[in-house]
Amino acid sequence: TQAEPISLAQVFERALGVFGPERILFGTDSNVFPAGWRGDRLAEQRAALADAGADEADIAAVLGGNARRLLDGVRRR
């Protein structure tokens, strides 16, 4: 357990430090079904990544580029 809550930006900062931006995928799951696509959540994730020090290329990778790369690899098999 965490001694005190950490921010989303801190979570991303730690994940980026451990895994690197090429190994993180943005997920669209939700704890309230059916939430559907929510622009505010995407904006929150984008801002948190930027606050964590990710540049635009890293943000683009996390928010879709990595999934696209993985799925393209599966499709080619």
Coordinates of C-alpha atoms in Angstrom, one line a residue:
T1 CA 0.0 0.0 0.0
Q2 CA 1.0 3.6 -0.7
A3 CA 1.7 5.8 2.2
E4 CA -0.1 8.6 0.4
P5 CA -1.9 8.7 -2.9
I6 CA 0.1 9.5 -6.0
S7 CA -1.1 11.5 -9.0
L8 CA -1.7 10.1 -12.5
A9 CA 1.4 12.0 -13.7
Q10 CA 3.5 10.3 -11.0
V11 CA 2.2 6.9 -12.1
F12 CA 3.2 7.7 -15.7
E13 CA 6.6 9.0 -14.6
R14 CA 7.3 5.7 -12.8
A15 CA 6.0 3.6 -15.6
L16 CA 7.9 5.5 -18.2
G17 CA 11.1 5.1 -16.1
V18 CA 10.6 1.4 -15.7
F19 CA 9.1 0.3 -19.0
G20 CA 9.8 3.2 -21.4
P21 CA 7.2 4.8 -23.7
E22 CA 7.4 2.0 -26.3
R23 CA 6.0 -0.5 -23.8
I24 CA 3.0 1.3 -22.4
L25 CA -0.5 1.1 -24.0
F26 CA -3.4 3.4 -23.4
G27 CA -6.5 1.5 -22.4
T28 CA -10.1 2.4 -22.9
D29 CA -11.6 0.2 -20.2
S30 CA -13.7 1.9 -17.6
N31 CA -14.9 1.1 -14.1
V32 CA -18.4 2.2 -15.0
F33 CA -20.0 0.3 -17.9
P34 CA -20.9 1.5 -20.4
A35 CA -18.9 4.7 -20.2
G36 CA -18.1 4.8 -23.9
W37 CA -15.4 7.0 -25.3
R38 CA -14.7 10.1 -23.2
G39 CA -12.7 13.0 -24.5
D40 CA -12.1 14.3 -21.0
R41 CA -10.3 11.1 -20.0
L42 CA -8.1 11.2 -23.0
A43 CA -7.2 14.8 -22.3
E44 CA -6.5 13.9 -18.7
Q45 CA -4.2 11.1 -19.8
R46 CA -2.4 13.3 -22.4
A47 CA -1.9 16.1 -19.8
A48 CA -0.6 13.6 -17.2
L49 CA 1.9 12.1 -19.7
A50 CA 3.2 15.6 -20.5
D51 CA 3.4 16.4 -16.8
A52 CA 5.5 13.2 -16.4
G53 CA 8.0 14.5 -18.9
A54 CA 6.8 12.6 -22.0
D55 CA 7.4 14.5 -25.3
E56 CA 4.8 14.5 -28.2
A57 CA 6.3 11.4 -29.8
D58 CA 6.1 9.4 -26.6
I59 CA 2.6 10.6 -26.0
A60 CA 1.6 9.6 -29.5
A61 CA 3.1 6.2 -29.0
V62 CA 1.3 5.6 -25.7
L63 CA -2.0 6.8 -26.9
G64 CA -2.2 4.7 -30.1
G65 CA 1.2 4.2 -31.8
N66 CA 2.3 1.3 -29.7
A67 CA -1.1 -0.5 -30.2
R68 CA -1.0 0.1 -33.9
R69 CA 2.6 -1.3 -34.1
L70 CA 1.6 -4.4 -32.1
L71 CA -1.5 -5.0 -34.1
D72 CA 0.2 -4.5 -37.4
G73 CA 2.7 -7.2 -36.3
V74 CA -0.1 -9.6 -35.5
R75 CA -1.8 -8.9 -38.8
R76 CA 1.3 -9.7 -40.9
R77 CA 1.6 -13.2 -39.5

